[in-house]
Coordinates of C-alpha atoms and ligand atoms in Angstrom, one line a residue:
X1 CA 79.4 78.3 11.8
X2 CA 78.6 75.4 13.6
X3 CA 74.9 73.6 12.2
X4 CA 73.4 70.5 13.9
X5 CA 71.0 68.4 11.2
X6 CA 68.4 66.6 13.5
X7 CA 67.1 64.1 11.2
X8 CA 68.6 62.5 8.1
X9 CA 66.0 61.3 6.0
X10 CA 65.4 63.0 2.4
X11 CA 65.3 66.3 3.8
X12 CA 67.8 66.2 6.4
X13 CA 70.8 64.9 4.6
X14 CA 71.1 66.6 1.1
X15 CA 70.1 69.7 3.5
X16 CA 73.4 69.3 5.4
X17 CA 75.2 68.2 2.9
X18 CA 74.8 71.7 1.0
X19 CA 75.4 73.3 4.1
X20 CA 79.0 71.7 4.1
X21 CA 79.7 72.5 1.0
X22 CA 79.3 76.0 2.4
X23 CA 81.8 75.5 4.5
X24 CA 79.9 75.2 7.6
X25 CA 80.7 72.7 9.6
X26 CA 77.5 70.4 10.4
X27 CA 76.6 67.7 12.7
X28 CA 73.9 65.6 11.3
X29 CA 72.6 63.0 13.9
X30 CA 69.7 60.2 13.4
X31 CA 68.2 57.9 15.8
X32 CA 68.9 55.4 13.4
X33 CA 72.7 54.1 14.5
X34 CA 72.7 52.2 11.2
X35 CA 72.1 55.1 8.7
X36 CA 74.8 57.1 10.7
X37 CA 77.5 54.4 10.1
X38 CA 76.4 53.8 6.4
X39 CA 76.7 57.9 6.0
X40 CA 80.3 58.1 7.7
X41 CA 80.7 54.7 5.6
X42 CA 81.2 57.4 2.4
X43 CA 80.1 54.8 0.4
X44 CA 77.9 55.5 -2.6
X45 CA 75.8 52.1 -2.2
X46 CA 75.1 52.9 1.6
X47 CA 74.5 55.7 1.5
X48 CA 71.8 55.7 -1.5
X49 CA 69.8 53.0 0.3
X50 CA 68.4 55.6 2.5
X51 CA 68.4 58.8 0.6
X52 CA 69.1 58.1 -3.0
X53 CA 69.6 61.7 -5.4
X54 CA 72.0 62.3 -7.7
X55 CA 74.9 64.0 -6.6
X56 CA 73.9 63.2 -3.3
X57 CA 76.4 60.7 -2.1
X58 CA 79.3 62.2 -4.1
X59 CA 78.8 65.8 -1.9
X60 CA 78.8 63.3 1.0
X61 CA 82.2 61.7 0.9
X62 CA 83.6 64.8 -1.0
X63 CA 83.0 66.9 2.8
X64 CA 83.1 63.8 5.5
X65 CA 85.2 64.6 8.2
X66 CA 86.2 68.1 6.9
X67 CA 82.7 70.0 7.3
X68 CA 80.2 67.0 7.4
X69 CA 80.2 64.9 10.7
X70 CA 77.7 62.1 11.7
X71 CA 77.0 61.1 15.4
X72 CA 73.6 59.1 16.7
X73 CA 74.0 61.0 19.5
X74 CA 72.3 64.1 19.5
X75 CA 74.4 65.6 22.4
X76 CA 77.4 65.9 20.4
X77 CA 75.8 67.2 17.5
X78 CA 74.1 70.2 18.9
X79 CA 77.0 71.0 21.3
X80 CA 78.2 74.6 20.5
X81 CA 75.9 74.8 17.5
X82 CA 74.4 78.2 16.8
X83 CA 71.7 76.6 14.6
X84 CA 69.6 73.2 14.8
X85 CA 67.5 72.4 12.1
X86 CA 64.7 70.0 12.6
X87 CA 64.4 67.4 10.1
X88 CA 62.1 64.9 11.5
X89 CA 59.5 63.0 9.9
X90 CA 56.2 64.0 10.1
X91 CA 53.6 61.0 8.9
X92 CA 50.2 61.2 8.5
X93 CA 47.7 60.3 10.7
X94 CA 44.3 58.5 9.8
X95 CA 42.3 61.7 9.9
X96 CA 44.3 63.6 7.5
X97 CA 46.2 65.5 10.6
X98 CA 50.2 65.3 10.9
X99 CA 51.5 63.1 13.5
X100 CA 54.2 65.1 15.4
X101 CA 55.3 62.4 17.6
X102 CA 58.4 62.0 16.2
X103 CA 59.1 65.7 15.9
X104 CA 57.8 66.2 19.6
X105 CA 60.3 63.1 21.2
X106 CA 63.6 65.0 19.3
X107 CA 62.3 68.3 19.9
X108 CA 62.3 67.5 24.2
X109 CA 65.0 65.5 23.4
X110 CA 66.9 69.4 21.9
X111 CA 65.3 70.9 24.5
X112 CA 66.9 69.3 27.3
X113 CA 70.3 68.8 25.3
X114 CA 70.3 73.2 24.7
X115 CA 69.0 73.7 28.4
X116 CA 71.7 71.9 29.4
X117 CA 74.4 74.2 27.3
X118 CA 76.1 76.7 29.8
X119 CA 78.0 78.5 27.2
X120 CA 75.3 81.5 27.1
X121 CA 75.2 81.5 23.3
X122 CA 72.2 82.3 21.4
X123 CA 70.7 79.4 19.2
X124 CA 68.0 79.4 16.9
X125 CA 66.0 75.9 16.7
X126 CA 64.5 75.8 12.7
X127 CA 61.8 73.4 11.7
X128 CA 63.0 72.6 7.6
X129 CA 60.3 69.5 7.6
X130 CA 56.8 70.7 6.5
X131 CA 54.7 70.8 9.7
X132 CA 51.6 72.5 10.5
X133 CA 51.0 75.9 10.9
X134 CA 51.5 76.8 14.8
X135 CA 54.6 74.3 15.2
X136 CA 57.5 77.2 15.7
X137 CA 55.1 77.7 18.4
X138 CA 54.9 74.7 19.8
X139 CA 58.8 74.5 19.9
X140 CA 58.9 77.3 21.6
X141 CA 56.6 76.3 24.4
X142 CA 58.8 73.4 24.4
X143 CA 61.9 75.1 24.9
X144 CA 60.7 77.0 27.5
X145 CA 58.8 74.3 29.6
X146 CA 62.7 72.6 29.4
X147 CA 64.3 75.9 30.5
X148 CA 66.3 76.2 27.8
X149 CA 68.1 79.9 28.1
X150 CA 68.8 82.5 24.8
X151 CA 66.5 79.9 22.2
X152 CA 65.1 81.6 19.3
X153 CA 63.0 79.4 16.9
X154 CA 62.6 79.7 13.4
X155 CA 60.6 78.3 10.4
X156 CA 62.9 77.6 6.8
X157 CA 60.5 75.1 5.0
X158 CA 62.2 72.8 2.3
X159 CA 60.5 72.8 -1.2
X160 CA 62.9 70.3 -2.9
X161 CA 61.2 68.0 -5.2
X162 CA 62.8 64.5 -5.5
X163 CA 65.4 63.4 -7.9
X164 CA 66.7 67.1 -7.5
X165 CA 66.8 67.8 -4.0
X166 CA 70.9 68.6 -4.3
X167 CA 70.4 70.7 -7.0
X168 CA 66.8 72.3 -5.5
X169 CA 69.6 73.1 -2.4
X170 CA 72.5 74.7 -4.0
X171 CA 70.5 76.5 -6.3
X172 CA 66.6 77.3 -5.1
X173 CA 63.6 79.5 -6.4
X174 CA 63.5 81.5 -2.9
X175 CA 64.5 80.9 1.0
X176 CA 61.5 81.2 3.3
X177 CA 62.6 82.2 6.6
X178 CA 59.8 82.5 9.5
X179 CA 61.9 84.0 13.0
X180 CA 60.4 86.5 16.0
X181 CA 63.1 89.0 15.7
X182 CA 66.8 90.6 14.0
X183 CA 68.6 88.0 16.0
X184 CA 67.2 84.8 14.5
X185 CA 67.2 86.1 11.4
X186 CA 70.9 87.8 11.3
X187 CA 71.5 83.6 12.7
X188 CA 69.9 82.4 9.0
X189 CA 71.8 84.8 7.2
X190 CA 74.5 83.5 8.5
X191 CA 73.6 80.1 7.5
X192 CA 73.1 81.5 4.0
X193 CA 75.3 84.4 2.9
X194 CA 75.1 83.0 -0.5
X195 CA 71.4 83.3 -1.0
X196 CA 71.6 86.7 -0.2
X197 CA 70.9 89.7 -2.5
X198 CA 71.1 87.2 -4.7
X199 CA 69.4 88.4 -8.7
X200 CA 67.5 85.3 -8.8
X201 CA 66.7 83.4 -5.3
X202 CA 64.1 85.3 -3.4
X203 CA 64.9 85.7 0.5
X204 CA 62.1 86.1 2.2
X205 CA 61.8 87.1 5.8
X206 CA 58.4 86.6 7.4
X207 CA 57.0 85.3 10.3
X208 CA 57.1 81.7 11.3
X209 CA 53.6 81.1 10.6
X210 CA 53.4 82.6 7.4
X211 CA 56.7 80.6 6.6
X212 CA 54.6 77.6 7.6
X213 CA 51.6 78.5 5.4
X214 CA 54.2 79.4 2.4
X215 CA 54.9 75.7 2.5
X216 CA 51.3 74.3 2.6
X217 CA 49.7 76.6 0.1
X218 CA 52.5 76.1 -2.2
X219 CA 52.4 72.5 -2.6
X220 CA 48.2 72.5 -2.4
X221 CA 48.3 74.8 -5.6
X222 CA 50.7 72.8 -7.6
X223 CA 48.5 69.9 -7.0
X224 CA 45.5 72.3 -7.7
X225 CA 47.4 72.7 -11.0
X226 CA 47.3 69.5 -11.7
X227 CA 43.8 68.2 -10.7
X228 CA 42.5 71.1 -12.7
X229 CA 44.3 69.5 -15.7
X230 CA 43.1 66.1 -14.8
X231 CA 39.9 67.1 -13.9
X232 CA 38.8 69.8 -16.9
X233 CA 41.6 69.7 -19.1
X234 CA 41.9 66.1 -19.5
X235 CA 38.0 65.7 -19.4
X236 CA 37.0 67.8 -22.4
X237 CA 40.1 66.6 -24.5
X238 CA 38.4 62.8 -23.9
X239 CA 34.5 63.7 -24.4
X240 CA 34.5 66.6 -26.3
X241 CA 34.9 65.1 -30.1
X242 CA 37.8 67.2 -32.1
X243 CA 39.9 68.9 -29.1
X244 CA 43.7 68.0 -28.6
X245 CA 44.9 67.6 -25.7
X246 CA 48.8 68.9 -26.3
X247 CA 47.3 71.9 -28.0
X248 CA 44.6 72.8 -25.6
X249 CA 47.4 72.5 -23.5
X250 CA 50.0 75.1 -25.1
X251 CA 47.4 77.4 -26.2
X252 CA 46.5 77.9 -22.9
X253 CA 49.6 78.3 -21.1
X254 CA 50.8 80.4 -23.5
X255 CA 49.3 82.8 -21.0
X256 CA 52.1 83.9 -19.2
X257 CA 49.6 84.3 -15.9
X258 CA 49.4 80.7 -16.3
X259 CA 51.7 77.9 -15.0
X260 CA 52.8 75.2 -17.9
X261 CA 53.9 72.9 -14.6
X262 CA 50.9 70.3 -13.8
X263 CA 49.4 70.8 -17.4
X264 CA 50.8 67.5 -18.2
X265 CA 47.9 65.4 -17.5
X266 CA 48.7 62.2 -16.1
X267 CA 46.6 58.9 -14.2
X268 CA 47.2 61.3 -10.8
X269 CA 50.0 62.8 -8.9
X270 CA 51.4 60.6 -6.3
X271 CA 54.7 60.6 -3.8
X272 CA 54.5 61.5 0.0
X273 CA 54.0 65.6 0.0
X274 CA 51.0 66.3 -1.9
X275 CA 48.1 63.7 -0.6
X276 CA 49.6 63.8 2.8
X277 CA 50.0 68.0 2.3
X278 CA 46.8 68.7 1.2
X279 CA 44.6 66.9 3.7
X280 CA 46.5 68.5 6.5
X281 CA 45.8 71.7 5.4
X282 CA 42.1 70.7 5.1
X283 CA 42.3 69.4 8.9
X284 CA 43.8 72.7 10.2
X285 CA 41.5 74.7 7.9
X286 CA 38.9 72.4 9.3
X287 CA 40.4 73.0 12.8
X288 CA 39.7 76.6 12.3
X289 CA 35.9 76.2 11.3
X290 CA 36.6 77.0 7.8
X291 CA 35.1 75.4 4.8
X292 CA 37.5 73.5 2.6
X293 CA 35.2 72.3 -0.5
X294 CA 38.1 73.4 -3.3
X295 CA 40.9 71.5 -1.1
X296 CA 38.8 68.6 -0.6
X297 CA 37.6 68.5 -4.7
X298 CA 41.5 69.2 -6.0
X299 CA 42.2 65.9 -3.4
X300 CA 39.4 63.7 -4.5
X301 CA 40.0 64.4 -8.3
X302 CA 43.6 63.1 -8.1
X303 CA 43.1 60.2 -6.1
X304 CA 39.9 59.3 -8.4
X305 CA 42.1 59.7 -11.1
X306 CA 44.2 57.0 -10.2
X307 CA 41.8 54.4 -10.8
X308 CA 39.6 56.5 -13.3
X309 CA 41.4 55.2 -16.6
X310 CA 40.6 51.3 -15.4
X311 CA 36.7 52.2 -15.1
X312 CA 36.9 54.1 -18.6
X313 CA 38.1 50.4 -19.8
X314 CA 35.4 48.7 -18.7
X315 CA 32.8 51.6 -19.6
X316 CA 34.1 53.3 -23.3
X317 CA 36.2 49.7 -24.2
X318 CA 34.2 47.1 -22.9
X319 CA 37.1 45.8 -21.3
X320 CA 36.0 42.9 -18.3
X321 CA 39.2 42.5 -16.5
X322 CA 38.5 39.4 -15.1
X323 CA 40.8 36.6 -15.5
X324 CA 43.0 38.4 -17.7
X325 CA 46.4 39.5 -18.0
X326 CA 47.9 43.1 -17.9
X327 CA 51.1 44.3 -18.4
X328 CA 51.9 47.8 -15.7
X329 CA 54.3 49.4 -16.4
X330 CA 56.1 52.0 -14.1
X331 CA 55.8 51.1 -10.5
X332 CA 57.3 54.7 -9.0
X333 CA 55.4 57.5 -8.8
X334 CA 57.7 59.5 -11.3
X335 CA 60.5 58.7 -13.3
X336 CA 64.0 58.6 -12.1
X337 CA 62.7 57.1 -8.9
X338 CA 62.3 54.5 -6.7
X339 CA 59.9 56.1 -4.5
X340 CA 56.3 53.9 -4.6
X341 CA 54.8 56.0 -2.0
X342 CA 51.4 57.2 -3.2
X343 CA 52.0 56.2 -6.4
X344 CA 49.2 55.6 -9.0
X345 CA 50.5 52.2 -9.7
X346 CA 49.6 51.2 -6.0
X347 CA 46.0 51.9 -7.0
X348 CA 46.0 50.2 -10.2
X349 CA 47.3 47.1 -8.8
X350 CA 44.7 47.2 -6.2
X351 CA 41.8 48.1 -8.3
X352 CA 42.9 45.3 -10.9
X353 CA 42.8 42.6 -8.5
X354 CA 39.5 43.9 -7.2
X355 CA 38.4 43.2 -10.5
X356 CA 39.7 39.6 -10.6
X357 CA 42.6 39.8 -13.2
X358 CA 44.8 36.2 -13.0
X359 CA 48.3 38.1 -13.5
X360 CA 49.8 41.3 -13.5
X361 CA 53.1 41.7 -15.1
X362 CA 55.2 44.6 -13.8
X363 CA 57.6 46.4 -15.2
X364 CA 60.2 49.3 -14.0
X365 CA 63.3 50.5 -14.5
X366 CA 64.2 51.4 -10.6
X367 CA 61.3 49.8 -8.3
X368 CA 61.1 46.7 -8.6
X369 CA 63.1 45.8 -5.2
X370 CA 60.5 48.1 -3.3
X371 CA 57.5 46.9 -5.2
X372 CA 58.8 43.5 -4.0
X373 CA 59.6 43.5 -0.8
X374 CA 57.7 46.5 0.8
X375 CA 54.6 47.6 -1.1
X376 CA 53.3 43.5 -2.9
X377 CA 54.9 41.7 -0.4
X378 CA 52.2 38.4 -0.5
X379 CA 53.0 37.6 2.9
X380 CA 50.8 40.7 3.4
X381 CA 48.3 39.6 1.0
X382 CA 48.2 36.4 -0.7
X383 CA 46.8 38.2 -4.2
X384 CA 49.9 39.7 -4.7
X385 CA 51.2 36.3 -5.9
X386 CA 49.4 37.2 -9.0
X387 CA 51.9 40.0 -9.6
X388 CA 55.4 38.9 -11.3
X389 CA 58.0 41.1 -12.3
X390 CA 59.9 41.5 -15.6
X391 CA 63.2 42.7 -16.5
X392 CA 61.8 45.0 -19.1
X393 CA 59.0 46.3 -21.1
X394 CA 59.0 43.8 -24.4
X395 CA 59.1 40.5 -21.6
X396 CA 56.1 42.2 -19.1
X397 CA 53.6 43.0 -22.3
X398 CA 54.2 39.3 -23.9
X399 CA 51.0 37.4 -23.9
X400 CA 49.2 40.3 -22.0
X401 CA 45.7 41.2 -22.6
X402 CA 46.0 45.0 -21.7
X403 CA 49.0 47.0 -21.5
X404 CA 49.1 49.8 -18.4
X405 CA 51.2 52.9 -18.9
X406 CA 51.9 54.1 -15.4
X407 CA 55.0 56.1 -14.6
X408 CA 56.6 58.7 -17.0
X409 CA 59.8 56.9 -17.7
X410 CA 61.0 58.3 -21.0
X411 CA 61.7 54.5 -22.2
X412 CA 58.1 54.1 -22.8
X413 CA 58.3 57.0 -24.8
X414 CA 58.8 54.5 -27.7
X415 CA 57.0 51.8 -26.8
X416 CA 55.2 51.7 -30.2
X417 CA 57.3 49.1 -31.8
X418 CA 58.0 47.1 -29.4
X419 CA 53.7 46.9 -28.6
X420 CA 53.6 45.7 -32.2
X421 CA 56.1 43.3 -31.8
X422 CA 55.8 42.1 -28.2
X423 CA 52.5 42.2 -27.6
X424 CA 49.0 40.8 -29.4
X425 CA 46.2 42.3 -30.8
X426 CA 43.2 43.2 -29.9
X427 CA 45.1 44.0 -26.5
X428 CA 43.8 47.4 -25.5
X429 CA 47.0 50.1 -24.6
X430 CA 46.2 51.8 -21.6
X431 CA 48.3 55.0 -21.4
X432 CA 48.3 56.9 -18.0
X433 CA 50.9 59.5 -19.1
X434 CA 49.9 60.2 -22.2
X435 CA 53.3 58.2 -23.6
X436 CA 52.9 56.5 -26.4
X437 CA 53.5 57.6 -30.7
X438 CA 51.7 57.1 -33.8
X439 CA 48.6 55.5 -32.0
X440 CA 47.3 55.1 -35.6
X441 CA 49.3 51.7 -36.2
X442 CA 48.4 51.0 -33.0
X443 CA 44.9 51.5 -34.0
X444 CA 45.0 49.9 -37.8
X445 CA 47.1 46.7 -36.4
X446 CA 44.4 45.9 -34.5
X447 CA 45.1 47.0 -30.8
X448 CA 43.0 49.4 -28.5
X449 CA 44.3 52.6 -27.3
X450 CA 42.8 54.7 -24.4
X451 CA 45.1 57.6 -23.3
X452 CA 44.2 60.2 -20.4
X453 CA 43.3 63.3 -22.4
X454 CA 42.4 61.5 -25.5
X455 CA 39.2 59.7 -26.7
X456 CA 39.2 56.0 -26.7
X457 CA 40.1 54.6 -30.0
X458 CA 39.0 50.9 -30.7
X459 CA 40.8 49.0 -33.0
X460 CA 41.2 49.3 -36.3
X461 CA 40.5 53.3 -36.3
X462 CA 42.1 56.1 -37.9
X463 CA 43.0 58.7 -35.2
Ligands
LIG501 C1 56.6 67.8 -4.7 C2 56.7 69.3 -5.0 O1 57.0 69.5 -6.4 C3 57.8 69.9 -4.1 O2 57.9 71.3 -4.3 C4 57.5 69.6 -2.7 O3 58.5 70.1 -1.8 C5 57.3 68.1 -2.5 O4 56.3 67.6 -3.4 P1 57.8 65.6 -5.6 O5 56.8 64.8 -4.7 O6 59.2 65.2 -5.5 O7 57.7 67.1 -5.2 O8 57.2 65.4 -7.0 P2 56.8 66.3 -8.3 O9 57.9 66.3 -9.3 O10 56.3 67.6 -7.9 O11 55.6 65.4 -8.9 C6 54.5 65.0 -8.1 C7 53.6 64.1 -8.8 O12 52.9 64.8 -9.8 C8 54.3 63.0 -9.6 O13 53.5 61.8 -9.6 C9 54.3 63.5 -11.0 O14 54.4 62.6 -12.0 C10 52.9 64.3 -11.1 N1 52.8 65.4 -12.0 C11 53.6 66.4 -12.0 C12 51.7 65.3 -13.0 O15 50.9 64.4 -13.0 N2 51.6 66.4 -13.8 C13 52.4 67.4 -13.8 O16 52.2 68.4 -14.7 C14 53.5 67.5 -12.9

């Protein structure tokens, strides 16, 4: 069957990819000429400096020109197509609402392109990009105000998380599909044969607003997870003397009721769906006169806790940052990624130099480049010069006065003797995920330790 992709950002292209390897035949388009020609490129370098996941690029040149086409013109991709996904951006604005003017401009843009279409097919327009609740609806009205004949519109939200969104497609939890009636959905069967009756991948068939919500509530409770861990879990483990943290932890999601995903506490969740997820849902909630306390508490936890473990230095360690030195390492806001975009180390950095430090020595395996040139770019603001970068742990903690763990990369896992050999006591060890082993020759050779989850130990102690 023949699939348009309108929008080839993270979701858009490892979303038609997948469908090629179905054996559709899919016409992804972009308004972005020079993403198109990098994608029809085939090239692996190209094409991973716009959407970087494994096995992404590989699926790409593997189905090129047999069922994966690119075009910047949206004309030729939707011509004869029976579905058209939407996978357009959809920013935040100041207030916490979701600026659809992107999705708006290609959605007229469809609407003209499909009134236009004299074949008398029926096509079903799907929003995959998480919008608000109401936006099928809002497609429709668009549809219709262009006179666009036999449209159907549909909700299928994405739920990929990064670094496995190729995986996430070929081989997901469930398929949410929101449509009006047995046409549009017999259309996303069709798209998805393989899904169906399938033992493990629920297919779910709904309504396009619930399919909307699905997406919304989803993502708001895995950060609920999380801030719950951060925000109790973590909390007693550090001021309640004698409770483990990894044992509070397993004991309690033993529980098979309860989810073991977001136990792992961390200095806050970061990346561009759950910050920009949640406070949409508390505008539309807000929207609808409802009260939104829980929504707001589970956003303000996390994006205190990005910043929390600095003030525990100064308050449990003593530590003034002024003038001083720290080492932070991880710059993405998870491992095996690039991706700086709500990340906790964005916060750190910014809280540090509010606090007068003379240097910050970063460290990470993947961002550097981004860190660089997009998010501490000193033209922006001339304290970013205090920021250098390092081309790996052992050279960013030499001669710092505190180390800060930031991202999960399993290198820092054992960072233990390299912090004895690299770096000097009494620097205090700063561990936002929880990362580093056998804190007690940490502690007896002199250096300071405070984890998330843990107490503060001061040197010299026996854990
Ligand atoms: C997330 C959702 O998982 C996905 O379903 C949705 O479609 C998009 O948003 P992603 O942003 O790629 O995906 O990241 P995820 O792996 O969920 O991690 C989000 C953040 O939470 C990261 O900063 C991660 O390090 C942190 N995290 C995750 C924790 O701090 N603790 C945990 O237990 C799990």
């Amino acid at each position: 069957m023949k699939i348009a992709v309108v929008g080839t950002g993270f979701v858009g292209l490892p979303h038609a990819a997948v469908l090629a390897e179905q054996g559709h035949e899919v016409w992804a388009c972009d308004i972005d000429p020079a993403r198109i020609e990098a994608y029809r490129s085939g090239e692996a370098a190209r094409i991973e400096r716009y959407v970087n996941e494994p096995g992404l690029a590989a699926s790409v040149a593997e189905n090129l020109g047999r069922h994966l086409f690119f075009s910047s013109r949206m004309e030729e991709a939707a011509a004869g197509a029976e579905v058209c996904f939407m996978c357009i951006n959809t920013p935040p604005n100041r207030d916490g609402s979701t600026d659809l003017s992107f999705y708006r401009a290609a959605a007229e843009q469809l609407a003209g392109i499909l009134a236009a279409r004299t074949d008398g097919r029926r096509v079903v327009v799907v929003n995959k990009s998480t919008v608000p609740i109401g936006t099928a609806r809002l497609l429709e009205g668009i549809l219709r105000a262009a006179g666009a004949p036999n449209v159907g519109v549909a909700s299928n939200p994405e739920f990929l998380a990064q670094g496995n969104a190729i995986d996430g497609s070929r081989r997901p939890d469930r398929v949410v599909v929101g449509a009006d009636g047995e046409a549009d959905f017999e259309l996303l069967r069709r798209v998805y044969p393989q899904f169906q009756n399938h033992v493990r991948i629920r297919y779910l068939e709904t309504t396009p607003e619930t399919a909307e919500a699905i997406k919304y509530v989803g993502n708001t409770l895995l950060l609920t997870y999380i801030s719950f861990w951060n925000g109790v879990g973590a909390r007693i483990a550090e001021s309640l003397p004698g409770v483990r943290m990894e044992d509070l932890k397993l004991g309690v999601t033993a529980d098979s009721r309860i989810s073991t995903w977001g136990s792992y506490v961390s200095n806050g969740a970061g990346g561009s769906c759950f910050g920009k997820d949640i406070q949409s849902l508390i505008y539309q909630l807000g929207q609808a006169g409802q009260a939104t306390h829980l929504l707001q508490a589970v956003f303000d936890i996390n994006e205190y806790q990005k910043s929390y473990l600095i003030d525990r230095a100064v308050h449990e360690a003593g530590f003034g940052f002024n003038q001083t030195t720290v080492a932070l390492l991880g710059l993405a806001f998870k491992k095996r990624t690039n991706d700086m975009r709500d990340s906790a180390a964005l916060k750190a950095v910014e809280n540090l130099l509010g606090r007068g430090v003379k240097a910050i020595r970063a460290y990470d395996p993947l961002a550097m480049d981004e860190a660089r040139s997009r998010w501490f770019n000193p033209e922006q603001n001339h304290l970013f010069e205090r920021i250098s970068y390092h081309d790996s742990a052992e050279e960013a903690m030499r001669g710092a006065d505190a180390i800060y763990i930031s991202t999960d990369w399993e290198e820092f896992r054992g960072l233990t003797p390299l912090i004895l050999s690299h770096a000097r006591p009494p620097c205090l060890i700063i561990d936002g995920r929880r990362m580093v082993a056998d804190v007690e020759s940490l502690a007896a050779a002199g250096f300071g330790y405070l984890p998330v989850g843990g107490p503060y130990l001061p040197p010299g102690t026996a854990a």
